[in-house]
Amino acid sequence: MSLSTTRVGKRCAIQGLTSLGATSRKVSSIRVNRLRLRTKASPSPSPVPVAAADSVAPAAADVAVEASGVPNTIATVAAVDPMAAANIQVAMDTAWVLFCGFLVIGMNAGFACLEAGFCRAKNCVNILAKNLVVFPIAVATYYVFGFGFMFGDGNPFVGLNGFALSGAADNAVQSVVEGVKYTGVFSSMSDTAIPIAAKLFFQGAFAGTTASIVSGAVAERIKFGSFLLFSFLLIATIYGVTGHWIWGGGWLASMGFEDFAGCTAVHSLGGWAALTGAKILGPRIGKYGADAKPMPAHSLPLGTIGCFILWIGWFGFNPGSTLAVDAPAISHIAMTTNLGACAGALGATVTELIQKKGHDLDLGMIINGLLAGLVGVTASCPFISNTSSMIVGLVAGLLIGPISQFVDEKLKVDDPVGAIGVHLGGGIIGTLAVGLFSEGPGALYADGPARGLLLGGGASQLMTQCIGIVAVGATALVVTTILWLLVKQMCGLRVTVEEETKGLDTSEHGQVAYVAAM
């Protein structure tokens, strides 16, 4: 059973049940005419209402014949009461978005395991504590500030309404289903027929992910409180503002910039914040110079478990960004996401085989290659073919080694877990992929980016993607540098030499992760 959707202007009207029983359905397109509910928000403050019930009735009549004699089915309900079918769709969409939000929240366990495993045992408790506490800080901050900045009605540069869900009650569900005028303050999301609380819940999980990205790059030498303060400032300021440009109907959205699930809005932003933070903080003691010494991961099994948890969580991150139960769309996005991950792992393995000549293959680099593949398809997963997703993931995996080496050896930026290469490098690759590999409207999707340059399209979409990368990157470099320096001035950034040498578990928490080892 599936419910197809169609877009009228920037609105969605439920057309009816189109694949019950033997009813034929054309599935050659992903059919996410809802696909840009989140990625390409309407710049107009008040979309034109749609009488959803009227659009349901013709389809329901067609289903009635098929449903006759089959009591207590959705088809029967639709035939008797079209509005009931619309309400069922709302319930299904809401349940889907909430479930995907649960998966994204679960990614925090992946970040915690990956980062803790990749770092030294003496800092394990500190890393777990950071990843645990940063999520509630990010979600609470996003509720109060970020969601309004990102999706509230305002201007092309920032939202100015809806902080802590203040303002007129959101009636998006009634607006879409019943065709009444939208009167809330989140016009950029008003064509999504799920409650505002579900939208905020899902988006809040993304905010937590952005803050968690930074944690790994500054691990093993930053003060616990200073990291939490920076995370608060990051989500309270730039995260919502640049997100408004991309997802809230801002100036980049108006240009046609596409970032389906956050290559730039989440991963690149987190990567830029990680880069500036690690540079300002400085390397760990003994990382560079004459007294340099190896700092191996203390638990690769824990890091590998973290990778698998993140992989699973990504199926909430990407397919959930449809914000609707659309079977072809969800299926396609899940497939491109999975293939991107697989190709990324294989690409990193190939790079390791070439560089290490078949010996001393770095498991950590293969893990990061898989994650880079996931990041790489995040912006383009609904817009590219399965084959293209493998190419994008492969490129991200092949380049994760060289990018990480450049950050480490040339820039002398100490990133214990490789977060900069995975999220910043993979985010840029993924954002460019939209302009290179998108199939174009009428292929996989009805409304979205122009056909990619490598598939015979022009360079316009690629140029738009480049503008978005540069604009967000330049802004992030400046703003996150200011934020890090502000935190440094307020309470300092780095623990003392003695505390770092001893380990942050005992100096910051008075605990150890492995009692037996003591």
mmCIF file of C-alpha atoms in Angstrom, residues 110-253:
data_model
loop_
_atom_site.group_PDB
_atom_site.id
_atom_site.type_symbol
_atom_site.label_atom_id
_atom_site.label_comp_id
_atom_site.label_asym_id
_atom_site.label_seq_id
_atom_site.Cartn_x
_atom_site.Cartn_y
_atom_site.Cartn_z
ATOM 1 C CA GLY A 110 27.853 5.545 17.379
ATOM 2 C CA PHE A 111 29.741 8.804 17.782
ATOM 3 C CA ALA A 112 30.530 7.957 21.408
ATOM 4 C CA CYS A 113 31.827 4.468 20.621
ATOM 5 C CA LEU A 114 33.785 5.564 17.558
ATOM 6 C CA GLU A 115 35.478 8.502 19.269
ATOM 7 C CA ALA A 116 36.195 6.628 22.496
ATOM 8 C CA GLY A 117 37.617 3.659 20.624
ATOM 9 C CA PHE A 118 39.843 5.803 18.402
ATOM 10 C CA CYS A 119 41.334 7.704 21.357
ATOM 11 C CA ARG A 120 43.435 6.578 24.323
ATOM 12 C CA ALA A 121 41.979 4.678 27.261
ATOM 13 C CA LYS A 122 42.895 7.389 29.769
ATOM 14 C CA ASN A 123 40.395 9.754 28.119
ATOM 15 C CA CYS A 124 37.532 7.304 27.539
ATOM 16 C CA VAL A 125 35.198 8.542 30.304
ATOM 17 C CA ASN A 126 35.699 12.137 29.214
ATOM 18 C CA ILE A 127 34.794 11.321 25.621
ATOM 19 C CA LEU A 128 31.706 9.352 26.609
ATOM 20 C CA ALA A 129 30.588 12.171 28.898
ATOM 21 C CA LYS A 130 31.021 14.778 26.163
ATOM 22 C CA ASN A 131 28.973 12.783 23.679
ATOM 23 C CA LEU A 132 26.279 12.152 26.265
ATOM 24 C CA VAL A 133 25.879 15.724 27.522
ATOM 25 C CA VAL A 134 26.360 17.550 24.222
ATOM 26 C CA PHE A 135 23.178 16.084 22.753
ATOM 27 C CA PRO A 136 20.768 17.443 25.395
ATOM 28 C CA ILE A 137 22.550 20.801 25.246
ATOM 29 C CA ALA A 138 22.209 20.912 21.458
ATOM 30 C CA VAL A 139 18.545 19.860 21.458
ATOM 31 C CA ALA A 140 17.543 22.315 24.190
ATOM 32 C CA THR A 141 19.455 25.128 22.473
ATOM 33 C CA TYR A 142 17.905 24.282 19.136
ATOM 34 C CA TYR A 143 14.433 24.352 20.669
ATOM 35 C CA VAL A 144 14.970 27.795 22.151
ATOM 36 C CA PHE A 145 17.024 29.434 19.391
ATOM 37 C CA GLY A 146 18.032 27.282 16.432
ATOM 38 C CA PHE A 147 14.674 26.135 15.109
ATOM 39 C CA GLY A 148 13.375 29.704 14.924
ATOM 40 C CA PHE A 149 16.537 30.947 13.206
ATOM 41 C CA MET A 150 16.392 28.058 10.739
ATOM 42 C CA PHE A 151 12.714 27.697 9.846
ATOM 43 C CA GLY A 152 10.938 30.705 11.337
ATOM 44 C CA ASP A 153 9.505 33.363 9.063
ATOM 45 C CA GLY A 154 11.955 36.206 8.592
ATOM 46 C CA ASN A 155 14.087 37.337 5.671
ATOM 47 C CA PRO A 156 16.406 35.582 3.184
ATOM 48 C CA PHE A 157 19.211 35.519 5.746
ATOM 49 C CA VAL A 158 17.645 34.506 9.062
ATOM 50 C CA GLY A 159 14.381 33.418 10.637
ATOM 51 C CA LEU A 160 12.970 35.840 13.188
ATOM 52 C CA ASN A 161 9.979 33.940 14.576
ATOM 53 C CA GLY A 162 9.068 30.730 16.314
ATOM 54 C CA PHE A 163 11.690 30.662 19.075
ATOM 55 C CA ALA A 164 10.721 27.977 21.610
ATOM 56 C CA LEU A 165 7.673 27.418 19.356
ATOM 57 C CA SER A 166 6.294 30.843 20.214
ATOM 58 C CA GLY A 167 3.908 32.711 17.976
ATOM 59 C CA ALA A 168 0.660 31.664 16.338
ATOM 60 C CA ALA A 169 -0.293 28.019 16.678
ATOM 61 C CA ASP A 170 1.006 26.004 13.731
ATOM 62 C CA ASN A 171 -1.860 24.680 11.600
ATOM 63 C CA ALA A 172 0.136 23.076 8.776
ATOM 64 C CA VAL A 173 -1.728 19.767 9.057
ATOM 65 C CA GLN A 174 -5.125 21.427 8.785
ATOM 66 C CA SER A 175 -3.818 23.677 6.028
ATOM 67 C CA VAL A 176 -2.696 20.754 3.881
ATOM 68 C CA VAL A 177 -5.491 18.300 4.676
ATOM 69 C CA GLU A 178 -8.452 20.656 4.922
ATOM 70 C CA GLY A 179 -7.281 23.458 2.662
ATOM 71 C CA VAL A 180 -7.540 26.219 5.254
ATOM 72 C CA LYS A 181 -5.194 29.203 5.209
ATOM 73 C CA TYR A 182 -1.863 28.671 6.936
ATOM 74 C CA THR A 183 -1.533 31.004 9.914
ATOM 75 C CA GLY A 184 1.637 29.823 11.674
ATOM 76 C CA VAL A 185 5.141 31.294 11.634
ATOM 77 C CA PHE A 186 6.959 28.397 9.893
ATOM 78 C CA SER A 187 5.899 28.990 6.314
ATOM 79 C CA SER A 188 8.970 27.202 4.965
ATOM 80 C CA MET A 189 7.609 23.951 6.461
ATOM 81 C CA SER A 190 3.904 24.621 6.055
ATOM 82 C CA ASP A 191 3.489 22.162 3.187
ATOM 83 C CA THR A 192 4.505 19.240 5.418
ATOM 84 C CA ALA A 193 1.403 17.612 6.896
ATOM 85 C CA ILE A 194 2.845 16.487 10.223
ATOM 86 C CA PRO A 195 2.623 18.261 13.593
ATOM 87 C CA ILE A 196 5.192 20.947 14.317
ATOM 88 C CA ALA A 197 6.435 18.957 17.325
ATOM 89 C CA ALA A 198 7.432 16.076 15.033
ATOM 90 C CA LYS A 199 9.307 18.478 12.758
ATOM 91 C CA LEU A 200 11.173 20.004 15.676
ATOM 92 C CA PHE A 201 11.952 16.581 17.144
ATOM 93 C CA PHE A 202 13.507 15.373 13.890
ATOM 94 C CA GLN A 203 15.429 18.574 13.209
ATOM 95 C CA GLY A 204 16.675 18.681 16.795
ATOM 96 C CA ALA A 205 18.320 15.299 16.306
ATOM 97 C CA PHE A 206 20.229 16.788 13.360
ATOM 98 C CA ALA A 207 21.409 19.660 15.543
ATOM 99 C CA GLY A 208 22.789 17.181 18.049
ATOM 100 C CA THR A 209 24.698 15.431 15.276
ATOM 101 C CA THR A 210 26.337 18.685 14.190
ATOM 102 C CA ALA A 211 27.676 19.341 17.675
ATOM 103 C CA SER A 212 28.873 15.747 18.060
ATOM 104 C CA ILE A 213 30.987 16.021 14.899
ATOM 105 C CA VAL A 214 33.206 18.610 16.578
ATOM 106 C CA SER A 215 33.903 16.490 19.634
ATOM 107 C CA GLY A 216 36.286 14.018 18.005
ATOM 108 C CA ALA A 217 38.585 16.616 16.460
ATOM 109 C CA VAL A 218 39.244 18.364 19.786
ATOM 110 C CA ALA A 219 39.389 15.215 21.901
ATOM 111 C CA GLU A 220 41.950 14.439 24.595
ATOM 112 C CA ARG A 221 42.957 18.017 25.450
ATOM 113 C CA ILE A 222 39.904 20.302 25.648
ATOM 114 C CA LYS A 223 38.195 21.326 28.887
ATOM 115 C CA PHE A 224 34.872 19.604 29.358
ATOM 116 C CA GLY A 225 32.963 22.795 30.184
ATOM 117 C CA SER A 226 34.574 24.756 27.359
ATOM 118 C CA PHE A 227 33.468 22.201 24.793
ATOM 119 C CA LEU A 228 29.900 22.311 26.084
ATOM 120 C CA LEU A 229 29.886 26.111 25.991
ATOM 121 C CA PHE A 230 31.106 26.116 22.383
ATOM 122 C CA SER A 231 28.445 23.579 21.431
ATOM 123 C CA PHE A 232 25.774 25.833 22.899
ATOM 124 C CA LEU A 233 27.065 28.834 20.946
ATOM 125 C CA LEU A 234 27.366 26.835 17.709
ATOM 126 C CA ILE A 235 23.747 25.655 17.756
ATOM 127 C CA ALA A 236 22.420 28.955 19.107
ATOM 128 C CA THR A 237 23.961 31.009 16.291
ATOM 129 C CA ILE A 238 25.463 29.890 13.003
ATOM 130 C CA TYR A 239 23.814 26.479 12.720
ATOM 131 C CA GLY A 240 20.324 27.936 12.480
ATOM 132 C CA VAL A 241 21.378 30.878 10.322
ATOM 133 C CA THR A 242 23.173 28.908 7.591
ATOM 134 C CA GLY A 243 20.443 26.282 7.816
ATOM 135 C CA HIS A 244 17.898 29.010 7.056
ATOM 136 C CA TRP A 245 19.811 29.849 3.882
ATOM 137 C CA ILE A 246 19.553 26.242 2.740
ATOM 138 C CA TRP A 247 16.376 24.746 4.235
ATOM 139 C CA GLY A 248 14.369 27.692 5.554
ATOM 140 C CA GLY A 249 13.562 29.396 2.267
ATOM 141 C CA GLY A 250 16.668 31.601 2.416
ATOM 142 C CA TRP A 251 18.800 33.067 -0.317
ATOM 143 C CA LEU A 252 20.635 29.845 -1.212
ATOM 144 C CA ALA A 253 17.337 27.961 -1.496
#
